[in-house]
Tab-separated table of C-alpha atoms in Angstrom:
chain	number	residue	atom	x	y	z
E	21	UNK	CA	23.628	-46.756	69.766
E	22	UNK	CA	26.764	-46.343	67.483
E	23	UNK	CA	28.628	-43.452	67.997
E	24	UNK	CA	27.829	-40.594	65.884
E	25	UNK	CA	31.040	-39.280	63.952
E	26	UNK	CA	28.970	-36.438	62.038
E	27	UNK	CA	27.583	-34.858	65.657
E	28	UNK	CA	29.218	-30.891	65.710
E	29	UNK	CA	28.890	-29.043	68.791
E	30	UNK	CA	29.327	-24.521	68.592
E	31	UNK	CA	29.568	-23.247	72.250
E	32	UNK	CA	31.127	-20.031	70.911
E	33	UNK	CA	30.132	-18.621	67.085
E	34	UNK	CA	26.605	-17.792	68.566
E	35	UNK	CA	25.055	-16.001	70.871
E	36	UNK	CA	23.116	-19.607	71.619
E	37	UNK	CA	24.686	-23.574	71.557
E	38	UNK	CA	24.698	-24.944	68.375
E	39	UNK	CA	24.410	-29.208	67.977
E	40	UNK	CA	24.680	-30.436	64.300
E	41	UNK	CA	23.686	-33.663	63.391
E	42	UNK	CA	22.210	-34.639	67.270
E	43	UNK	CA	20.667	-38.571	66.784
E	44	UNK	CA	17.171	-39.607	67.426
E	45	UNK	CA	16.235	-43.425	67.271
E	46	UNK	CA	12.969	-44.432	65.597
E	47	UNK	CA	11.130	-47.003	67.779
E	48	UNK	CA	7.833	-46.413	67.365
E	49	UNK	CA	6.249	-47.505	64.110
E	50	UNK	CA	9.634	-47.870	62.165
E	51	UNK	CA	13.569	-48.714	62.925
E	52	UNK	CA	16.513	-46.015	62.337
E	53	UNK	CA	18.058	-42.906	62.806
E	54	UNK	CA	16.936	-38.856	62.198
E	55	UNK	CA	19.202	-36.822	62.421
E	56	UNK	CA	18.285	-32.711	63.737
E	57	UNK	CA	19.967	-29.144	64.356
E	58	UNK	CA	19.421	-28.768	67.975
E	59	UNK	CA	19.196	-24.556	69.079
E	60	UNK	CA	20.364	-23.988	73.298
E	61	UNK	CA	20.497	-21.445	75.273
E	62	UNK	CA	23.298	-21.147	76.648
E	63	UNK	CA	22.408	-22.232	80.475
E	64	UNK	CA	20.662	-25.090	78.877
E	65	UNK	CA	21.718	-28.587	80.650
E	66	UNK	CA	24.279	-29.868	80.721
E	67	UNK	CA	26.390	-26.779	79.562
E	68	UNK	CA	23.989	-25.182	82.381
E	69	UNK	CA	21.721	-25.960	84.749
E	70	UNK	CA	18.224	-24.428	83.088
E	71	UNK	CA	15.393	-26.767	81.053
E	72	UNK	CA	13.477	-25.127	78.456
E	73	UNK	CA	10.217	-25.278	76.360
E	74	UNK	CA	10.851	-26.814	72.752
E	75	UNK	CA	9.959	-25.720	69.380
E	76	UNK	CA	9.919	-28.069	66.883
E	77	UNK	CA	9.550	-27.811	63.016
E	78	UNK	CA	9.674	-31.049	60.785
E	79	UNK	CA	10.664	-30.159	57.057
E	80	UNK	CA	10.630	-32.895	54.419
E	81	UNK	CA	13.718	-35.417	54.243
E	82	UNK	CA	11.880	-38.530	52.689
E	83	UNK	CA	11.205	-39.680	48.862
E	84	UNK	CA	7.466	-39.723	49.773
E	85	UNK	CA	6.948	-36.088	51.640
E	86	UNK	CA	3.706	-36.274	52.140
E	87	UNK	CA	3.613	-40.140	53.232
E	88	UNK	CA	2.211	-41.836	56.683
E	89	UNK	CA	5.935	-42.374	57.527
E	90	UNK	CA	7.060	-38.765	57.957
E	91	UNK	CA	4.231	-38.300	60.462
E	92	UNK	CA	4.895	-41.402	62.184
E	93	UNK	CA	8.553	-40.204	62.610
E	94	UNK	CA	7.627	-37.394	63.758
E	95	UNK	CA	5.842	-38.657	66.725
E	96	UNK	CA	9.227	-40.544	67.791
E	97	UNK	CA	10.910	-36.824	67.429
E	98	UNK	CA	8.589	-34.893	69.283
E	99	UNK	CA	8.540	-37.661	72.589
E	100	UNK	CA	12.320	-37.944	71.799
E	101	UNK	CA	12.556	-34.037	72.592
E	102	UNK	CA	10.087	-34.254	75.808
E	103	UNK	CA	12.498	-36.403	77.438
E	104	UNK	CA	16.118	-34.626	76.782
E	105	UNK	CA	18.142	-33.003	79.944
E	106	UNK	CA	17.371	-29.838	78.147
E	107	UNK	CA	14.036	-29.819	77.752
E	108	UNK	CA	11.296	-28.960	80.167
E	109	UNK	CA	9.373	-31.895	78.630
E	110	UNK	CA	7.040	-29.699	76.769
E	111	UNK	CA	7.124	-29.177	73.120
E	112	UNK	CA	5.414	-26.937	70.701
E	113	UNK	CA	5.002	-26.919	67.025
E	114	UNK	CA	5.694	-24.215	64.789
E	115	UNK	CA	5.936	-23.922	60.978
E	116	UNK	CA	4.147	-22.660	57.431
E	117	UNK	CA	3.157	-25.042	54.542
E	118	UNK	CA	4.796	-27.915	54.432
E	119	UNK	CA	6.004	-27.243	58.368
E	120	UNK	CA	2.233	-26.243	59.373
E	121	UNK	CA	0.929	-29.450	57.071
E	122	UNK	CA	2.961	-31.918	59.024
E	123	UNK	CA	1.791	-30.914	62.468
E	124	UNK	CA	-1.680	-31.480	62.145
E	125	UNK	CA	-1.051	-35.504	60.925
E	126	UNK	CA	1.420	-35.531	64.083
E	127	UNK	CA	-0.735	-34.208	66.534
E	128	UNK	CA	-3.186	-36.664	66.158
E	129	UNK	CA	-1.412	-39.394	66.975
E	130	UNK	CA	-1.262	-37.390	70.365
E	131	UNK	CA	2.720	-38.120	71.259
E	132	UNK	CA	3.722	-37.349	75.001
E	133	UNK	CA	5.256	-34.224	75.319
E	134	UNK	CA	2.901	-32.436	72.749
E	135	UNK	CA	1.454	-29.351	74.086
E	136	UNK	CA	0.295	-27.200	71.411
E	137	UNK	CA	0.981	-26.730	67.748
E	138	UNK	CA	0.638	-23.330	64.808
E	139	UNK	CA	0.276	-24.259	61.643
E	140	UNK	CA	0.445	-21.277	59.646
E	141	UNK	CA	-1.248	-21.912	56.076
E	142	UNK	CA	-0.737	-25.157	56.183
E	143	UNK	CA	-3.328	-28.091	54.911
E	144	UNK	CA	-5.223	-30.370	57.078
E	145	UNK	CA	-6.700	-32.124	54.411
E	146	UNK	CA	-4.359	-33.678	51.695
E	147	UNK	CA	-7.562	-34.321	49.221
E	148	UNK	CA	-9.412	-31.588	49.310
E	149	UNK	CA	-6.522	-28.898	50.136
E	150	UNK	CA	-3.727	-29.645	48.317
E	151	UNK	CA	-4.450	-32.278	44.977
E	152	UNK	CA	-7.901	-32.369	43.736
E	153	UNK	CA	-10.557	-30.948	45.764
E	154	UNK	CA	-12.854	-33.196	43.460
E	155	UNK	CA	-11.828	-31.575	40.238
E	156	UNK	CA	-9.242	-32.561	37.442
E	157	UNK	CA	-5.341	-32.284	38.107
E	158	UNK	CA	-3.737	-29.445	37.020
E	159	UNK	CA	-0.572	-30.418	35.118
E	160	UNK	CA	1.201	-27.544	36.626
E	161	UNK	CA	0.245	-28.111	40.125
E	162	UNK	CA	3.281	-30.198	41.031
E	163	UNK	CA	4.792	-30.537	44.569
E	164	UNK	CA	7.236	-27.673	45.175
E	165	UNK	CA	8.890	-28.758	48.043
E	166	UNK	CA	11.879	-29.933	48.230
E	167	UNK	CA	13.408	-28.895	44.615
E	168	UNK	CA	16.678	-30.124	45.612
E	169	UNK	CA	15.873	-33.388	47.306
E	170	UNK	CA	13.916	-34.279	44.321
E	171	UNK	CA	16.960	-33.758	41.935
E	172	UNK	CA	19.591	-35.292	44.191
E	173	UNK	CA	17.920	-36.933	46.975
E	174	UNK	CA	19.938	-34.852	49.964
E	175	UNK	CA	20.143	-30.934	50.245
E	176	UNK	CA	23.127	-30.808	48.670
E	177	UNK	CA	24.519	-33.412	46.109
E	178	UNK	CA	28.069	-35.166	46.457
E	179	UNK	CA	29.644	-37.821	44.844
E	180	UNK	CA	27.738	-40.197	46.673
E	181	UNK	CA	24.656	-38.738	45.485
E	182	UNK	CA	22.578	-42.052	43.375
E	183	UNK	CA	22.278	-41.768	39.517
E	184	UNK	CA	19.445	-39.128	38.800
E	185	UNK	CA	17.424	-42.614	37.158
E	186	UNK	CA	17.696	-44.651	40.282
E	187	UNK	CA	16.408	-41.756	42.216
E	188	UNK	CA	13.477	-41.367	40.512
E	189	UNK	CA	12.878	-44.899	40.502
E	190	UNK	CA	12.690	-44.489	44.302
E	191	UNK	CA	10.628	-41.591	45.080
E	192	UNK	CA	7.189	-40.859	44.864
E	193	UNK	CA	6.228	-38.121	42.090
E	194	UNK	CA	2.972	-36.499	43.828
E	195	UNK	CA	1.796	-35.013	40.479
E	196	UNK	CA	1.664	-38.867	38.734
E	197	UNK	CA	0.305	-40.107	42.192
E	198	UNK	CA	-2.007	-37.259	41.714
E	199	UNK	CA	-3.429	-38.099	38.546
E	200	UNK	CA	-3.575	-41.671	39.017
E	201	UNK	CA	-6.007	-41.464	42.466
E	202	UNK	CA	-9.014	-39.361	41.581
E	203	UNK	CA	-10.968	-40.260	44.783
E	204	UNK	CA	-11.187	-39.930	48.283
E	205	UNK	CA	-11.697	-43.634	49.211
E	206	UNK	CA	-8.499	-44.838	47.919
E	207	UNK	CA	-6.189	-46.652	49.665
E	208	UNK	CA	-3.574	-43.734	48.357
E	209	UNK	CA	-5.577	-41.080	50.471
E	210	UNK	CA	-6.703	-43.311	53.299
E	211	UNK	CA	-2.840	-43.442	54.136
E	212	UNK	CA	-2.583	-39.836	54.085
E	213	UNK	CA	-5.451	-39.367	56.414
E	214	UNK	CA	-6.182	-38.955	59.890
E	215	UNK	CA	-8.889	-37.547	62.118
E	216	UNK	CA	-8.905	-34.253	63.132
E	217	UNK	CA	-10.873	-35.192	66.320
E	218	UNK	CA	-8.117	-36.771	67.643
E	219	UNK	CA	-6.132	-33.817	68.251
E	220	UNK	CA	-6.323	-32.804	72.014
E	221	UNK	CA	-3.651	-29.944	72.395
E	222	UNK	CA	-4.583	-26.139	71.989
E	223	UNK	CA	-3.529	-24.697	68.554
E	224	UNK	CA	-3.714	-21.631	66.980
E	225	UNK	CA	-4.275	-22.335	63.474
E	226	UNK	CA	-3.154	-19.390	61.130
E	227	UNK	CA	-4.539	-18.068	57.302
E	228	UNK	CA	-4.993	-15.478	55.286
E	229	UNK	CA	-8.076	-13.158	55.732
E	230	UNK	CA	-8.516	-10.340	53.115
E	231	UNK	CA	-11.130	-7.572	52.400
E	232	UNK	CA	-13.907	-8.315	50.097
E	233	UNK	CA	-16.237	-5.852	49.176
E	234	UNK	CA	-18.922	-8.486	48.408
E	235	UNK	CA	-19.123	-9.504	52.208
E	236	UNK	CA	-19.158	-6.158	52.983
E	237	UNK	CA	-22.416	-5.473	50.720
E	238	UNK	CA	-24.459	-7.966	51.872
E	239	UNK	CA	-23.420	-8.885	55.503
E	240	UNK	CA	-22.945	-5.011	56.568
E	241	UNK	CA	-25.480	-3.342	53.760
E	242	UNK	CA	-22.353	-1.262	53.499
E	243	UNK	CA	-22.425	-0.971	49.358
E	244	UNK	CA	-19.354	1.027	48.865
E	245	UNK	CA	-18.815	-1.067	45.461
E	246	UNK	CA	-22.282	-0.946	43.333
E	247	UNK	CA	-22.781	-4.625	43.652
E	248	UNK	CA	-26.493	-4.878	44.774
E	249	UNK	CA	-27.564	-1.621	42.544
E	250	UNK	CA	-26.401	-3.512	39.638
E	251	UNK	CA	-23.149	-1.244	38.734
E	252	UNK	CA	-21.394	-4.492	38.474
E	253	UNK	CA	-22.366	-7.305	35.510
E	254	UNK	CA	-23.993	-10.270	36.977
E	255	UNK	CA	-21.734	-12.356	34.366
E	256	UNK	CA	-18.488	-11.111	32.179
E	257	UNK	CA	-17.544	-13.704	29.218
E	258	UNK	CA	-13.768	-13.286	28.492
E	259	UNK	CA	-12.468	-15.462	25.754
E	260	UNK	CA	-8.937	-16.698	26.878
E	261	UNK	CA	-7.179	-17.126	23.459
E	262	UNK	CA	-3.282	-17.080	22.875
E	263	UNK	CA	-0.680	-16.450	25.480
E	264	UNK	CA	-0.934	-13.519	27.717
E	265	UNK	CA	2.504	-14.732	29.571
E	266	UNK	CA	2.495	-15.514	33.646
E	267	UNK	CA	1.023	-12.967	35.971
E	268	UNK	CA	0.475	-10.169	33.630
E	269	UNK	CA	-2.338	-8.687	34.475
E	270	UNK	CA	-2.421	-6.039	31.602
E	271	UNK	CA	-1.619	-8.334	29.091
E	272	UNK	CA	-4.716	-10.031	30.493
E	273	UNK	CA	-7.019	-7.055	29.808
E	274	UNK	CA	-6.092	-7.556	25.813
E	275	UNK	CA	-8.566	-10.909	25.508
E	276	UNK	CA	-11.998	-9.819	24.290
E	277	UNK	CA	-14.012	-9.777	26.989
E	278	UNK	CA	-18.244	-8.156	27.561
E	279	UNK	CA	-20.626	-7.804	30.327
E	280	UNK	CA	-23.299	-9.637	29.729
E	281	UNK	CA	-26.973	-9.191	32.383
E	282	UNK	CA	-27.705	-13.284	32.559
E	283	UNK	CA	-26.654	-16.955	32.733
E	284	UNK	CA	-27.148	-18.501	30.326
E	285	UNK	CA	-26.000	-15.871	28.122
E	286	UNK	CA	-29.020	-14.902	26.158
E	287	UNK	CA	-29.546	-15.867	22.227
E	288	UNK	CA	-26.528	-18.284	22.973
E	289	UNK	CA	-26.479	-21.176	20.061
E	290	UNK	CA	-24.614	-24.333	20.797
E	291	UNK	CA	-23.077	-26.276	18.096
E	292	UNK	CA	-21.907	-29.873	19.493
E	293	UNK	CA	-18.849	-31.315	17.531
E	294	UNK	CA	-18.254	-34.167	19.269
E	295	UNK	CA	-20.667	-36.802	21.341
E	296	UNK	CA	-22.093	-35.643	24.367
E	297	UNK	CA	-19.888	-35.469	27.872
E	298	UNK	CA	-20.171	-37.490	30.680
E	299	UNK	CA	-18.082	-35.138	32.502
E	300	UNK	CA	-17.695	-31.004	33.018
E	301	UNK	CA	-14.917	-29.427	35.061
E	302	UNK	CA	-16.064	-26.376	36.536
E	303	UNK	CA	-13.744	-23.531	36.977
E	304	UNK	CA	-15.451	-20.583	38.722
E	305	UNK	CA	-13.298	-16.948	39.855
E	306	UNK	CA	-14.921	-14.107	41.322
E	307	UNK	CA	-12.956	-11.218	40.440
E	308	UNK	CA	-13.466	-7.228	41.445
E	309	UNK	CA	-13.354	-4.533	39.032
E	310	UNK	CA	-12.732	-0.918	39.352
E	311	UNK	CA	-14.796	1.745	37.867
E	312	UNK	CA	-12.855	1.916	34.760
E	313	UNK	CA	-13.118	-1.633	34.744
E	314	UNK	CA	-9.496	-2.419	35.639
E	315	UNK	CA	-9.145	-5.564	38.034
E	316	UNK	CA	-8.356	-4.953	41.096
E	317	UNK	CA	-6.208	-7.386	42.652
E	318	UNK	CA	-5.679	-8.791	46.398
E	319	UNK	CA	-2.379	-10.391	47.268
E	320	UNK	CA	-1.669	-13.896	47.974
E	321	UNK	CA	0.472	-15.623	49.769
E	322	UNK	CA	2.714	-16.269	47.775
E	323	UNK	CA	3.174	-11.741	47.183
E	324	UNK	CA	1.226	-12.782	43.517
E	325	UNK	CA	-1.619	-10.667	42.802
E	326	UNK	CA	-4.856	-12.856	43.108
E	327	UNK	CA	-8.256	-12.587	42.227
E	328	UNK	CA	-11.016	-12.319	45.327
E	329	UNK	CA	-11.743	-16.560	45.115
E	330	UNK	CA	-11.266	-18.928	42.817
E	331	UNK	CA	-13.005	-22.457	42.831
E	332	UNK	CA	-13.269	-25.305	40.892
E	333	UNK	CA	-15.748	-29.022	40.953
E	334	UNK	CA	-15.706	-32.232	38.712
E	335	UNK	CA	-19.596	-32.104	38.239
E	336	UNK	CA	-19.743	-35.811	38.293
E	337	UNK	CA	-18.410	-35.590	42.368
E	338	UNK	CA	-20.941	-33.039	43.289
E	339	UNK	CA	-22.682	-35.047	45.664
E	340	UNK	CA	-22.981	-33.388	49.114
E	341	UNK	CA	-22.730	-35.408	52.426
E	342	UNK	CA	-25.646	-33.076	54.230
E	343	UNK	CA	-25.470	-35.268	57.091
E	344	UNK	CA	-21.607	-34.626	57.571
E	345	UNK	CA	-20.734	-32.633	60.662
E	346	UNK	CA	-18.947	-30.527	58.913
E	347	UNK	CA	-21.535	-29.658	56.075
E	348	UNK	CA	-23.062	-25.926	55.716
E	349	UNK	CA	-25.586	-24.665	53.365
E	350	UNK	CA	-22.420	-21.751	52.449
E	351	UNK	CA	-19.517	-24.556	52.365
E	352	UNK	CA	-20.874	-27.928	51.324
E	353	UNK	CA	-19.466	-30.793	51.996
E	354	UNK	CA	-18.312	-33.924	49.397
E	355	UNK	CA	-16.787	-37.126	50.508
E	356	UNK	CA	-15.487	-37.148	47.218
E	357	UNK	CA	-15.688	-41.074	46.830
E	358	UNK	CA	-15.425	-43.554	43.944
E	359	UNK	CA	-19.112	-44.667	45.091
E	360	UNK	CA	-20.785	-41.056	44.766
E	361	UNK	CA	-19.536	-40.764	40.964
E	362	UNK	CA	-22.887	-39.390	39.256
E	363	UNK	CA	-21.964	-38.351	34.964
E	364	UNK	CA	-23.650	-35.692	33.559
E	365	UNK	CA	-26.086	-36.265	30.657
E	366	UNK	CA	-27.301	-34.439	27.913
E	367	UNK	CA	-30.079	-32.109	28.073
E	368	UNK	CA	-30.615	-32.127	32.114
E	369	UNK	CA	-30.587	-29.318	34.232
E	370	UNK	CA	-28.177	-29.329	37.336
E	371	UNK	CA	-28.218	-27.121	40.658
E	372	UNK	CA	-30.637	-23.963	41.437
């Protein structure tokens, strides 16, 4: 291998050896060169004479983040970090979003040295956790990671950085890719997939786990809230008209908005003005409110204030795989394919 003029080696700034810019061949599925920050103790071989346990996070450096290359280069870093003087030929995994997303595509293809990953928030399902879930694409759900390698195509731009046009003409824009692959059985998703089965190292796979009163009512007949003696509406209409700006909950509370006792709202009178869908998107929040009916909000994890759950179907993918190992009669499950497309039609009832 060439030598590398950009490698940096600290012995003395930190209280640990800093490497900048250490080398690691691809050889596995592609040919080339990563390039990594390396973090030593300070007895760590060769400056010493200890080995140690890795940790290993993998952030996104290609055009195409969420592409079958960066896990297949990851595979060639993780085996490339068993094997250094350093390490004690164990490595771990360790990350949120993005860095928890990337070790579960890794870890099945079961690289030596692997010995146990935590992916904190982070999606094991591109489809169904992160674009479309079977529903329509939401133009403001757009991939927010990297902002800077988007723009300039390295961390930070220099006057080698390509003209703004040819780097767009080289990357992948997830929110186009997005709207142009609505189903599961593409070839666009297939790439993106892997099977969760074929991860054999222990993990400890972290998430967010808040308090809702609604559990509470009717798994622990602890009814602190009113929901099963009726002090809260079994449906609340709120018509969403104007702006009420981004995250402003009060400014929320000035739409028009009633409790109503049942769905279909009673003495309701439809007035088509266009032909009959083949197609509803269903958009469904649960929300809690307080006795002066002010919402009450959780927080997510993001520090926003969100609602208790929010889900959302494309009625024509609402086929459930019963049969699926991972189907239950709380959390159905869809294989969301091109070949399970049933359109609504006029005048029939759907559901129970």
């Amino acid at each position: 291998m060439a030598e590398n003029k950009f490698l940096k080696i600290d012995r003395d700034s930190f209280p640990y050896i800093f490497m900048k810019n250490v080398d690691i061949p691809l050889k596995t599925y592609e040919k080339g060169i990563l390039r990594c920050n390396v973090y030593l103790p300070k007895d760590a071989s060769p400056f010493g004479s200890m080995t140690y346990p890795v940790i290993a996070t993998y952030g996104p450096w290609e055009l195409d983040t969420m592409s079958r290359g960066t896990s297949e280069a990851f595979f060639d870093v993780i085996e490339w970090a068993s094997e250094q003087e350093w390490s004690s030929s164990k490595v771990a995994l360790l990350g949120i979003s993005y860095y928890a997303g990337t070790q579960w595509r890794v870890a099945a293809r079961q690289p030596k040295g692997l010995s146990a990953i935590i992916p904190w928030e982070g999606m094991s399902d591109y489809y169904r956790d992160r674009t479309s879930g079977g529903t329509t694409v939401f133009s403001q759900i757009s991939t927010e990671c990297p902002v800077e390698p988007l723009e300039n195509g390295a961390m930070i731009p220099s006057k080698e950085t390509p003209h703004p046009e040819a780097l767009v003409s080289n990357r992948r824009d997830q929110t186009k890719d997005t709207a142009a692959h609505k189903y599961m059985d593409e070839e666009y998703y297939k790439s993106r997939n892997f099977d969760l089965s074929s991860i054999q190292v222990p993990l400890l796979s972290v998430a967010n786990w808040t308090s809702i009163v609604l559990l509470d009512a009717f798994l622990k007949d602890n009814d602190y809230d009113g929901w099963k003696s009726g002090q809260q509406p079994r449906v609340n209409v709120c018509l969403r008209k104007g702006d009420c700006g981004v995250d402003d909950p009060e400014r929320e509370l000035n739409f028009p908005s009633r409790a109503e006792s049942d769905w279909p709202i009673p003495d309701t009178q439809s007035t088509p003005d266009a032909p009959s869908p083949t197609e509803i998107d269903l958009f469904v929040t649960l929300r809690k409110l307080d006795a002066e009916g002010k919402e009450v909000f959780y927080t997510g994890t993001m520090g926003d204030p969100v609602p208790i759950a929010k889900g959302w179907l494309r009625t024509s993918l609402r086929k459930v795989n019963a049969n699926h190992p991972f189907h239950q009669d709380i959390l159905p499950y869809r294989d969301y394919f091109s070949s399970d497309v049933q359109p609504v039609k006029e005048g029939e009832k759907y559901g129970g």
